[in-house]
C-alpha cells in the first residue's frame, strides 16, 4: 500500500452513547494526511460528539479510532486527550487573558528548548499574519485576531490532527467570510490535516476538501462540496445543503422523467418505468421566461441585491423557488412564465 492510500485518521464502526441516548451509530470515517474535512449537519446530529470522541473527551461504546497508526480508542484502550497529539480550537476562543499573545502561543511548548520555542512562536505569528503583535494581550486584539492566535496556539506543538469546533461562529458574518478561506489556505500551506465542525454550509464550502453530512448520528454522505450539492446521496442531504423543493414526477422511460414543469432527461435513470418520484428543484434550475407556456403565481419575493428570490406556486399547488436578476421586479400575486433548466437531475423515489 502506498503512503497516499494510508489514511491518517481511521474511524471504524464508532458508536457513542449518552446513557440511553445513542449519539453516534456504527460510524466510519477516514481522512488522508493534509485533507481538510468539515462535519456538517443540523444541531444534535452528533458532530461535536464525534469531534470529542476523536479528541479523547468522550468514551466510546464500540468501534475504533486510529490516528497515524496508533490506536487511540477501542479494544479497551482510551488514550488520554493530552497523549493524542491532537490540537483543538473552540468556539469560545479562551485565550489566557493574563498572558501575552507570544506566551499564549508558547503555552504548549514547555518541553521545547527556549530557542526552539521562540523560533516556533515567531514563525507561527507571521504565519497567522500577526508578526509584531506578540507583546499584546488578548483584549488588545479583535475577535478575528484572537481566533488566529488560538489557531497558532493549537498547532504550535506540531499535532497530527487539528480539530476545530465551530471556531468561527462567534465572529460577525463579514469577518467569518474573510477568515474561513484564509485559515483553510494557511492549513493547506502547512500541510495540516484538520476537521471543522459546522452547521453552516457556506462555511463548509469555503473550508473543506471533503464534507461529511451528518444526520441522526450517522454520516449520510462524504464527498466534495460539488458532489454534495449537485449529487446528493439522499433526500436529507439534498434538502439540508442549499435551497430547493420537491415536486412530484413520474418516470417515463430509462432516461426521462415527467413533472408539471415538463419532461426532464438526463443520463440513465436508476428507476423503473412508471415509478413515482420526487424531483428536487433548486432555484437556479428554474429560469424566468415570459415566452414559456408554464406559468406560476408569485407568492413571495425576497430581494438579495444581485437577484430576487421568488417563490412560485404552480398549477398543481406545488411551489418552487426561482432566482431572477434584480431587474426583473415583479409583484406578489403576478403570474410569470418559467421554464426548467436543469443540469443535474435529482430525483428520489416517492
Ligand atoms: P451536534 O454537535 O451535531 O449539535 P451533539 O454531538 O452535541 O450534536 O449531540 C448529539 C446527540 O447527543 C444529541 O441528541 C444530543 O442531545 C445528545 N447529547 C449531546 N451531549 C449530551 C450529554 N452530555 N448528555 C446527554 N445527551 C447528549
mmCIF file of C-alpha atoms and ligand atoms in Angstrom:
data_model
loop_
_atom_site.group_PDB
_atom_site.id
_atom_site.type_symbol
_atom_site.label_atom_id
_atom_site.label_comp_id
_atom_site.label_asym_id
_atom_site.label_seq_id
_atom_site.Cartn_x
_atom_site.Cartn_y
_atom_site.Cartn_z
ATOM 1 C CA UNK A 1 0.000 0.000 0.000
ATOM 2 C CA UNK A 2 1.419 3.441 -0.879
ATOM 3 C CA UNK A 3 1.653 6.272 1.638
ATOM 4 C CA UNK A 4 -1.048 8.128 -0.323
ATOM 5 C CA UNK A 5 -3.557 5.362 0.323
ATOM 6 C CA UNK A 6 -2.900 5.054 4.051
ATOM 7 C CA UNK A 7 -5.411 7.142 5.932
ATOM 8 C CA UNK A 8 -4.044 9.389 8.673
ATOM 9 C CA UNK A 9 -7.271 9.054 10.632
ATOM 10 C CA UNK A 10 -9.351 5.909 10.531
ATOM 11 C CA UNK A 11 -12.613 5.805 12.480
ATOM 12 C CA UNK A 12 -14.285 2.409 12.254
ATOM 13 C CA UNK A 13 -17.705 1.309 13.413
ATOM 14 C CA UNK A 14 -17.791 4.041 16.072
ATOM 15 C CA UNK A 15 -20.744 4.031 18.457
ATOM 16 C CA UNK A 16 -21.168 6.558 21.269
ATOM 17 C CA UNK A 17 -23.959 6.589 23.853
ATOM 18 C CA UNK A 18 -25.006 9.128 26.467
ATOM 19 C CA UNK A 19 -26.844 6.921 28.978
ATOM 20 C CA UNK A 20 -29.905 5.881 26.979
ATOM 21 C CA UNK A 21 -29.272 8.245 24.018
ATOM 22 C CA UNK A 22 -27.301 6.843 21.080
ATOM 23 C CA UNK A 23 -25.363 9.796 19.667
ATOM 24 C CA UNK A 24 -23.256 8.003 17.014
ATOM 25 C CA UNK A 25 -24.147 4.729 15.304
ATOM 26 C CA UNK A 26 -21.506 2.479 13.701
ATOM 27 C CA UNK A 27 -19.843 5.450 12.067
ATOM 28 C CA UNK A 28 -16.943 5.039 9.612
ATOM 29 C CA UNK A 29 -14.697 7.894 8.542
ATOM 30 C CA UNK A 30 -11.251 8.093 7.056
ATOM 31 C CA UNK A 31 -9.110 11.104 6.372
ATOM 32 C CA UNK A 32 -5.879 11.416 4.397
ATOM 33 C CA UNK A 33 -2.859 13.411 5.514
ATOM 34 C CA UNK A 34 -3.287 17.093 4.592
ATOM 35 C CA UNK A 35 -7.035 16.900 3.969
ATOM 36 C CA UNK A 36 -9.492 19.426 5.367
ATOM 37 C CA UNK A 37 -12.787 17.831 6.348
ATOM 38 C CA UNK A 38 -15.958 19.510 7.535
ATOM 39 C CA UNK A 39 -18.566 17.707 9.638
ATOM 40 C CA UNK A 40 -21.747 19.430 8.518
ATOM 41 C CA UNK A 41 -25.221 18.846 9.859
ATOM 42 C CA UNK A 42 -28.080 20.251 11.899
ATOM 43 C CA UNK A 43 -27.894 20.744 15.634
ATOM 44 C CA UNK A 44 -27.977 17.465 17.541
ATOM 45 C CA UNK A 45 -26.775 15.237 14.656
ATOM 46 C CA UNK A 46 -23.608 14.216 16.522
ATOM 47 C CA UNK A 47 -20.883 16.489 15.113
ATOM 48 C CA UNK A 48 -19.451 17.585 18.467
ATOM 49 C CA UNK A 49 -19.736 14.077 19.870
ATOM 50 C CA UNK A 50 -17.617 12.737 17.007
ATOM 51 C CA UNK A 51 -15.064 15.506 17.485
ATOM 52 C CA UNK A 52 -14.950 14.919 21.247
ATOM 53 C CA UNK A 53 -14.540 11.170 20.748
ATOM 54 C CA UNK A 54 -11.599 11.749 18.386
ATOM 55 C CA UNK A 55 -10.080 14.231 20.863
ATOM 56 C CA UNK A 56 -10.482 11.738 23.711
ATOM 57 C CA UNK A 57 -13.016 13.707 25.776
ATOM 58 C CA UNK A 58 -15.773 11.200 25.082
ATOM 59 C CA UNK A 59 -15.839 7.473 25.863
ATOM 60 C CA UNK A 60 -16.823 5.219 23.006
ATOM 61 C CA UNK A 61 -19.260 2.307 23.369
ATOM 62 C CA UNK A 62 -17.876 0.397 20.372
ATOM 63 C CA UNK A 63 -15.535 0.817 17.415
ATOM 64 C CA UNK A 64 -12.024 2.155 16.979
ATOM 65 C CA UNK A 65 -10.218 5.424 16.361
ATOM 66 C CA UNK A 66 -6.735 5.137 14.858
ATOM 67 C CA UNK A 67 -4.530 8.187 14.208
ATOM 68 C CA UNK A 68 -1.182 7.934 12.423
ATOM 69 C CA UNK A 69 -1.181 4.179 13.002
ATOM 70 C CA UNK A 70 -1.827 4.470 16.748
ATOM 71 C CA UNK A 71 -4.973 3.092 18.355
ATOM 72 C CA UNK A 72 -6.475 5.953 20.383
ATOM 73 C CA UNK A 73 -9.874 4.493 21.335
ATOM 74 C CA UNK A 74 -11.310 0.995 21.198
ATOM 75 C CA UNK A 75 -10.489 -2.553 22.229
ATOM 76 C CA UNK A 76 -10.165 -1.498 25.863
ATOM 77 C CA UNK A 77 -7.857 1.431 25.034
ATOM 78 C CA UNK A 78 -8.777 5.041 25.765
ATOM 79 C CA UNK A 79 -5.720 7.238 25.387
ATOM 80 C CA UNK A 80 -5.915 10.490 27.391
ATOM 81 C CA UNK A 81 -6.502 13.645 25.302
ATOM 82 C CA UNK A 82 -3.060 15.080 26.108
ATOM 83 C CA UNK A 83 -1.376 11.999 24.632
ATOM 84 C CA UNK A 84 -3.242 12.013 21.326
ATOM 85 C CA UNK A 85 -1.187 14.734 19.585
ATOM 86 C CA UNK A 86 -4.364 16.469 18.556
ATOM 87 C CA UNK A 87 -4.804 20.269 18.630
ATOM 88 C CA UNK A 88 -8.178 21.868 19.274
ATOM 89 C CA UNK A 89 -9.716 25.268 18.645
ATOM 90 C CA UNK A 90 -13.083 26.004 20.209
ATOM 91 C CA UNK A 91 -15.880 28.464 19.600
ATOM 92 C CA UNK A 92 -15.139 30.392 22.795
ATOM 93 C CA UNK A 93 -11.615 31.413 21.987
ATOM 94 C CA UNK A 94 -10.455 31.027 25.599
ATOM 95 C CA UNK A 95 -7.021 32.624 25.341
ATOM 96 C CA UNK A 96 -5.331 33.146 28.696
ATOM 97 C CA UNK A 97 -6.180 36.806 29.384
ATOM 98 C CA UNK A 98 -3.185 37.447 31.652
ATOM 99 C CA UNK A 99 -0.670 36.116 29.109
ATOM 100 C CA UNK A 100 0.667 37.951 26.072
ATOM 101 C CA UNK A 101 -0.029 36.652 22.584
ATOM 102 C CA UNK A 102 3.503 35.217 22.491
ATOM 103 C CA UNK A 103 3.052 33.430 25.844
ATOM 104 C CA UNK A 104 -0.360 32.116 24.781
ATOM 105 C CA UNK A 105 1.114 30.546 21.650
ATOM 106 C CA UNK A 106 4.102 29.160 23.583
ATOM 107 C CA UNK A 107 1.840 27.586 26.212
ATOM 108 C CA UNK A 108 2.049 24.032 24.852
ATOM 109 C CA UNK A 109 5.789 24.248 24.135
ATOM 110 C CA UNK A 110 7.130 23.830 27.670
ATOM 111 C CA UNK A 111 9.076 20.729 26.640
ATOM 112 C CA UNK A 112 10.836 22.582 23.837
ATOM 113 C CA UNK A 113 14.155 24.388 24.339
ATOM 114 C CA UNK A 114 13.728 28.156 24.822
ATOM 115 C CA UNK A 115 15.365 28.859 21.433
ATOM 116 C CA UNK A 116 13.227 26.347 19.533
ATOM 117 C CA UNK A 117 10.056 27.591 21.248
ATOM 118 C CA UNK A 118 10.887 31.200 20.402
ATOM 119 C CA UNK A 119 11.575 30.342 16.753
ATOM 120 C CA UNK A 120 8.323 28.372 16.563
ATOM 121 C CA UNK A 121 6.290 31.224 18.081
ATOM 122 C CA UNK A 122 7.800 33.820 15.729
ATOM 123 C CA UNK A 123 7.128 31.539 12.762
ATOM 124 C CA UNK A 124 3.513 30.995 13.825
ATOM 125 C CA UNK A 125 2.943 34.697 14.483
ATOM 126 C CA UNK A 126 3.985 35.536 10.951
ATOM 127 C CA UNK A 127 2.078 32.543 9.553
ATOM 128 C CA UNK A 128 -1.195 33.811 11.022
ATOM 129 C CA UNK A 129 -0.452 37.382 9.937
ATOM 130 C CA UNK A 130 0.262 38.715 13.438
ATOM 131 C CA UNK A 131 4.020 39.379 13.324
ATOM 132 C CA UNK A 132 4.608 42.330 15.668
ATOM 133 C CA UNK A 133 1.581 41.503 17.846
ATOM 134 C CA UNK A 134 3.472 39.158 20.211
ATOM 135 C CA UNK A 135 3.570 41.535 23.181
ATOM 136 C CA UNK A 136 -0.110 42.444 23.074
ATOM 137 C CA UNK A 137 -2.670 40.960 25.429
ATOM 138 C CA UNK A 138 -5.789 39.180 24.122
ATOM 139 C CA UNK A 139 -8.096 42.104 24.994
ATOM 140 C CA UNK A 140 -5.995 44.321 22.713
ATOM 141 C CA UNK A 141 -6.924 42.193 19.672
ATOM 142 C CA UNK A 142 -10.052 41.961 17.523
ATOM 143 C CA UNK A 143 -12.151 38.767 17.596
ATOM 144 C CA UNK A 144 -10.642 37.560 14.320
ATOM 145 C CA UNK A 145 -7.105 38.218 15.558
ATOM 146 C CA UNK A 146 -7.835 36.373 18.800
ATOM 147 C CA UNK A 147 -9.097 33.386 16.842
ATOM 148 C CA UNK A 148 -5.899 33.390 14.769
ATOM 149 C CA UNK A 149 -3.867 33.349 17.998
ATOM 150 C CA UNK A 150 -5.970 30.406 19.223
ATOM 151 C CA UNK A 151 -5.219 28.636 15.952
ATOM 152 C CA UNK A 152 -1.475 29.320 16.297
ATOM 153 C CA UNK A 153 -1.587 28.045 19.885
ATOM 154 C CA UNK A 154 -3.357 24.842 18.834
ATOM 155 C CA UNK A 155 -0.905 23.986 16.052
ATOM 156 C CA UNK A 156 2.249 25.138 17.891
ATOM 157 C CA UNK A 157 3.145 21.688 19.328
ATOM 158 C CA UNK A 158 3.026 20.115 15.820
ATOM 159 C CA UNK A 159 -0.006 17.941 16.298
ATOM 160 C CA UNK A 160 -1.031 15.163 13.905
ATOM 161 C CA UNK A 161 -4.555 16.471 13.582
ATOM 162 C CA UNK A 162 -6.304 19.765 14.251
ATOM 163 C CA UNK A 163 -9.931 19.797 15.419
ATOM 164 C CA UNK A 164 -11.934 22.991 15.011
ATOM 165 C CA UNK A 165 -15.212 23.089 16.938
ATOM 166 C CA UNK A 166 -17.265 25.885 15.342
ATOM 167 C CA UNK A 167 -14.359 28.326 15.826
ATOM 168 C CA UNK A 168 -15.833 30.952 13.528
ATOM 169 C CA UNK A 169 -19.410 31.024 14.771
ATOM 170 C CA UNK A 170 -18.787 33.765 17.350
ATOM 171 C CA UNK A 171 -17.464 36.131 14.688
ATOM 172 C CA UNK A 172 -19.557 38.523 12.627
ATOM 173 C CA UNK A 173 -20.554 37.444 9.109
ATOM 174 C CA UNK A 174 -18.133 39.666 7.184
ATOM 175 C CA UNK A 175 -15.160 38.637 9.285
ATOM 176 C CA UNK A 176 -16.144 34.992 9.036
ATOM 177 C CA UNK A 177 -16.361 35.188 5.268
ATOM 178 C CA UNK A 178 -12.832 36.580 5.086
ATOM 179 C CA UNK A 179 -11.279 34.409 7.793
ATOM 180 C CA UNK A 180 -12.567 30.958 6.828
ATOM 181 C CA UNK A 181 -10.844 30.690 3.407
ATOM 182 C CA UNK A 182 -7.778 32.386 4.865
ATOM 183 C CA UNK A 183 -7.474 29.749 7.606
ATOM 184 C CA UNK A 184 -8.109 26.960 5.086
ATOM 185 C CA UNK A 185 -5.331 28.284 2.826
ATOM 186 C CA UNK A 186 -2.994 28.561 5.782
ATOM 187 C CA UNK A 187 -3.638 24.975 6.902
ATOM 188 C CA UNK A 188 -3.148 23.754 3.321
ATOM 189 C CA UNK A 189 0.160 25.612 3.053
ATOM 190 C CA UNK A 190 1.334 23.993 6.277
ATOM 191 C CA UNK A 191 0.063 20.544 5.246
ATOM 192 C CA UNK A 192 -2.069 20.339 8.395
ATOM 193 C CA UNK A 193 -4.894 17.792 8.495
ATOM 194 C CA UNK A 194 -7.991 19.269 10.096
ATOM 195 C CA UNK A 195 -11.631 18.588 10.896
ATOM 196 C CA UNK A 196 -14.026 21.517 11.218
ATOM 197 C CA UNK A 197 -17.445 21.206 12.826
ATOM 198 C CA UNK A 198 -20.044 23.487 11.298
ATOM 199 C CA UNK A 199 -23.775 23.776 10.745
ATOM 200 C CA UNK A 200 -23.195 26.407 8.061
ATOM 201 C CA UNK A 201 -22.846 25.083 4.525
ATOM 202 C CA UNK A 202 -21.225 28.268 3.202
ATOM 203 C CA UNK A 203 -18.501 27.851 5.795
ATOM 204 C CA UNK A 204 -18.138 24.172 4.878
ATOM 205 C CA UNK A 205 -17.849 25.014 1.174
ATOM 206 C CA UNK A 206 -15.249 27.722 1.865
ATOM 207 C CA UNK A 207 -13.160 25.497 4.100
ATOM 208 C CA UNK A 208 -13.201 21.855 3.207
ATOM 209 C CA UNK A 209 -11.875 19.433 0.581
ATOM 210 C CA UNK A 210 -14.354 16.880 1.848
ATOM 211 C CA UNK A 211 -17.675 17.337 3.594
ATOM 212 C CA UNK A 212 -19.286 14.699 5.779
ATOM 213 C CA UNK A 213 -23.008 15.450 6.039
ATOM 214 C CA UNK A 214 -24.284 14.012 9.309
ATOM 215 C CA UNK A 215 -27.834 13.100 10.276
ATOM 216 C CA UNK A 216 -29.044 11.261 13.391
ATOM 217 C CA UNK A 217 -25.563 10.112 14.423
ATOM 218 C CA UNK A 218 -24.543 8.791 11.004
ATOM 219 C CA UNK A 219 -22.659 10.142 8.016
ATOM 220 C CA UNK A 220 -25.127 10.297 5.114
ATOM 221 C CA UNK A 221 -22.582 11.404 2.535
ATOM 222 C CA UNK A 222 -18.851 12.025 2.484
ATOM 223 C CA UNK A 223 -17.644 13.749 -0.663
ATOM 224 C CA UNK A 224 -16.547 17.037 -2.195
ATOM 225 C CA UNK A 225 -18.685 20.161 -1.860
ATOM 226 C CA UNK A 226 -19.548 19.898 -5.579
ATOM 227 C CA UNK A 227 -20.769 16.310 -5.237
ATOM 228 C CA UNK A 228 -22.697 17.101 -2.057
ATOM 229 C CA UNK A 229 -24.519 19.956 -3.783
ATOM 230 C CA UNK A 230 -25.048 18.502 -7.243
ATOM 231 C CA UNK A 231 -25.206 14.780 -6.486
ATOM 232 C CA UNK A 232 -26.663 14.458 -3.002
ATOM 233 C CA UNK A 233 -26.801 10.839 -1.931
ATOM 234 C CA UNK A 234 -30.078 11.160 -0.053
ATOM 235 C CA UNK A 235 -33.206 13.227 0.259
ATOM 236 C CA UNK A 236 -31.893 14.639 3.551
ATOM 237 C CA UNK A 237 -28.595 15.824 2.022
ATOM 238 C CA UNK A 238 -30.420 17.447 -0.920
ATOM 239 C CA UNK A 239 -32.737 19.285 1.419
ATOM 240 C CA UNK A 240 -30.117 20.292 4.009
ATOM 241 C CA UNK A 241 -27.473 21.572 1.603
ATOM 242 C CA UNK A 242 -28.673 24.503 -0.485
ATOM 243 C CA UNK A 243 -32.205 25.575 -1.257
ATOM 244 C CA UNK A 244 -34.744 23.567 -3.186
ATOM 245 C CA UNK A 245 -38.179 21.974 -3.357
ATOM 246 C CA UNK A 246 -39.509 18.522 -4.105
ATOM 247 C CA UNK A 247 -42.143 18.224 -6.814
ATOM 248 C CA UNK A 248 -43.968 15.089 -7.910
ATOM 249 C CA UNK A 249 -42.737 13.308 -11.025
ATOM 250 C CA UNK A 250 -43.092 10.021 -12.855
ATOM 251 C CA UNK A 251 -40.514 8.012 -14.753
ATOM 252 C CA UNK A 252 -41.354 7.894 -18.484
ATOM 253 C CA UNK A 253 -38.513 5.642 -19.610
ATOM 254 C CA UNK A 254 -34.940 4.810 -18.702
ATOM 255 C CA UNK A 255 -33.798 8.380 -19.457
ATOM 256 C CA UNK A 256 -36.776 10.602 -18.803
ATOM 257 C CA UNK A 257 -38.978 11.889 -16.001
ATOM 258 C CA UNK A 258 -42.097 13.957 -16.464
ATOM 259 C CA UNK A 259 -43.396 16.526 -13.976
ATOM 260 C CA UNK A 260 -45.519 19.660 -14.018
ATOM 261 C CA UNK A 261 -42.548 21.641 -15.304
ATOM 262 C CA UNK A 262 -42.190 19.375 -18.345
ATOM 263 C CA UNK A 263 -40.040 16.405 -19.265
ATOM 264 C CA UNK A 264 -36.552 16.139 -17.899
ATOM 265 C CA UNK A 265 -33.996 13.878 -19.482
ATOM 266 C CA UNK A 266 -30.581 13.453 -18.076
ATOM 267 C CA UNK A 267 -28.427 10.340 -18.438
ATOM 268 C CA UNK A 268 -29.506 6.872 -17.392
ATOM 269 C CA UNK A 269 -32.029 6.698 -14.566
ATOM 270 C CA UNK A 270 -31.973 4.107 -11.825
ATOM 271 C CA UNK A 271 -35.774 3.884 -11.628
ATOM 272 C CA UNK A 272 -38.160 1.551 -13.397
ATOM 273 C CA UNK A 273 -40.642 2.998 -15.910
ATOM 274 C CA UNK A 274 -43.830 4.280 -14.269
ATOM 275 C CA UNK A 275 -42.178 4.710 -10.885
ATOM 276 C CA UNK A 276 -43.333 7.760 -8.889
ATOM 277 C CA UNK A 277 -40.509 10.051 -7.840
ATOM 278 C CA UNK A 278 -39.920 13.401 -6.184
ATOM 279 C CA UNK A 279 -37.802 15.700 -8.325
ATOM 280 C CA UNK A 280 -35.594 18.080 -6.359
ATOM 281 C CA UNK A 281 -35.572 21.501 -7.983
ATOM 282 C CA UNK A 282 -33.111 24.197 -6.924
ATOM 283 C CA UNK A 283 -33.825 27.907 -7.521
ATOM 284 C CA UNK A 284 -31.123 28.061 -10.192
ATOM 285 C CA UNK A 285 -32.817 25.198 -12.089
ATOM 286 C CA UNK A 286 -35.786 27.475 -12.838
ATOM 287 C CA UNK A 287 -35.491 30.273 -15.378
ATOM 288 C CA UNK A 288 -37.899 33.161 -15.685
ATOM 289 C CA UNK A 289 -39.069 33.226 -19.305
ATOM 290 C CA UNK A 290 -42.041 35.338 -20.409
ATOM 291 C CA UNK A 291 -42.445 33.158 -23.511
ATOM 292 C CA UNK A 292 -42.780 29.925 -21.561
ATOM 293 C CA UNK A 293 -46.194 28.192 -21.604
ATOM 294 C CA UNK A 294 -45.635 27.129 -17.982
ATOM 295 C CA UNK A 295 -46.954 29.838 -15.687
ATOM 296 C CA UNK A 296 -46.584 30.218 -11.959
ATOM 297 C CA UNK A 297 -48.044 32.554 -9.397
ATOM 298 C CA UNK A 298 -45.636 34.637 -7.282
ATOM 299 C CA UNK A 299 -46.434 34.023 -3.612
ATOM 300 C CA UNK A 300 -43.400 35.726 -2.072
ATOM 301 C CA UNK A 301 -40.266 37.553 -3.078
ATOM 302 C CA UNK A 302 -37.002 38.399 -1.412
ATOM 303 C CA UNK A 303 -34.517 40.979 -2.611
ATOM 304 C CA UNK A 304 -30.957 39.691 -2.383
ATOM 305 C CA UNK A 305 -29.033 42.512 -4.007
ATOM 306 C CA UNK A 306 -27.891 40.990 -7.285
ATOM 307 C CA UNK A 307 -31.065 38.970 -7.634
ATOM 308 C CA UNK A 308 -34.598 38.328 -6.434
ATOM 309 C CA UNK A 309 -35.648 35.007 -4.988
ATOM 310 C CA UNK A 310 -39.282 34.406 -5.936
ATOM 311 C CA UNK A 311 -41.459 31.623 -4.531
ATOM 312 C CA UNK A 312 -43.767 30.476 -7.248
ATOM 313 C CA UNK A 313 -46.889 28.380 -6.924
ATOM 314 C CA UNK A 314 -47.580 26.031 -9.818
ATOM 315 C CA UNK A 315 -50.979 24.881 -11.109
ATOM 316 C CA UNK A 316 -50.585 21.678 -9.028
ATOM 317 C CA UNK A 317 -50.316 23.740 -5.831
ATOM 318 C CA UNK A 318 -46.639 22.774 -5.503
ATOM 319 C CA UNK A 319 -44.138 25.544 -5.014
ATOM 320 C CA UNK A 320 -40.667 26.146 -6.404
ATOM 321 C CA UNK A 321 -38.161 28.947 -5.916
ATOM 322 C CA UNK A 322 -36.653 30.922 -8.759
ATOM 323 C CA UNK A 323 -33.763 33.360 -8.945
ATOM 324 C CA UNK A 324 -34.030 36.231 -11.390
ATOM 325 C CA UNK A 325 -31.647 39.100 -11.751
ATOM 326 C CA UNK A 326 -32.842 42.092 -9.807
ATOM 327 C CA UNK A 327 -34.065 43.972 -12.908
ATOM 328 C CA UNK A 328 -36.988 41.528 -13.075
ATOM 329 C CA UNK A 329 -39.045 43.264 -10.425
ATOM 330 C CA UNK A 330 -42.452 41.550 -10.315
ATOM 331 C CA UNK A 331 -45.178 41.875 -7.704
ATOM 332 C CA UNK A 332 -46.504 39.237 -5.370
ATOM 333 C CA UNK A 333 -49.695 37.849 -6.966
ATOM 334 C CA UNK A 334 -48.439 38.227 -10.553
ATOM 335 C CA UNK A 335 -48.232 35.219 -12.875
ATOM 336 C CA UNK A 336 -44.903 34.794 -14.627
ATOM 337 C CA UNK A 337 -43.567 32.338 -17.188
ATOM 338 C CA UNK A 338 -40.925 29.879 -16.000
ATOM 339 C CA UNK A 339 -39.031 27.039 -17.527
ATOM 340 C CA UNK A 340 -36.824 24.299 -16.238
ATOM 341 C CA UNK A 341 -33.119 24.436 -16.976
ATOM 342 C CA UNK A 342 -31.757 21.507 -15.051
ATOM 343 C CA UNK A 343 -28.193 20.360 -15.487
ATOM 344 C CA UNK A 344 -28.211 17.771 -12.731
ATOM 345 C CA UNK A 345 -31.436 15.859 -12.402
ATOM 346 C CA UNK A 346 -32.068 14.925 -8.795
ATOM 347 C CA UNK A 347 -34.920 12.576 -8.120
ATOM 348 C CA UNK A 348 -35.778 10.328 -5.214
ATOM 349 C CA UNK A 349 -38.293 7.515 -5.044
ATOM 350 C CA UNK A 350 -41.577 8.796 -3.547
HETATM 351 P P1 LIG B 1 -24.188 18.484 17.352
HETATM 352 O O1 LIG B 1 -22.780 18.792 17.713
HETATM 353 O O2 LIG B 1 -24.329 17.984 15.949
HETATM 354 O O3 LIG B 1 -25.149 19.590 17.656
HETATM 355 P P2 LIG B 1 -24.076 16.660 19.604
HETATM 356 O O4 LIG B 1 -22.923 15.772 19.286
HETATM 357 O O5 LIG B 1 -23.836 17.754 20.589
HETATM 358 O O6 LIG B 1 -24.680 17.228 18.254
HETATM 359 O O7 LIG B 1 -25.286 15.778 20.151
HETATM 360 C C1 LIG B 1 -25.669 14.552 19.555
HETATM 361 C C2 LIG B 1 -26.812 13.947 20.369
HETATM 362 O O8 LIG B 1 -26.347 13.593 21.682
HETATM 363 C C3 LIG B 1 -27.992 14.884 20.582
HETATM 364 O O9 LIG B 1 -29.145 14.108 20.581
HETATM 365 C C4 LIG B 1 -27.726 15.466 21.957
HETATM 366 O O10 LIG B 1 -28.930 15.827 22.592
HETATM 367 C C5 LIG B 1 -27.078 14.291 22.678
HETATM 368 N N1 LIG B 1 -26.097 14.759 23.692
HETATM 369 C C6 LIG B 1 -25.025 15.534 23.496
HETATM 370 N N2 LIG B 1 -24.348 15.729 24.655
HETATM 371 C C7 LIG B 1 -25.023 15.055 25.604
HETATM 372 C C8 LIG B 1 -24.836 14.845 27.014
HETATM 373 N N3 LIG B 1 -23.794 15.382 27.658
HETATM 374 N N4 LIG B 1 -25.739 14.087 27.658
HETATM 375 C C9 LIG B 1 -26.781 13.521 27.019
HETATM 376 N N5 LIG B 1 -27.014 13.660 25.704
HETATM 377 C C10 LIG B 1 -26.151 14.419 24.990
#
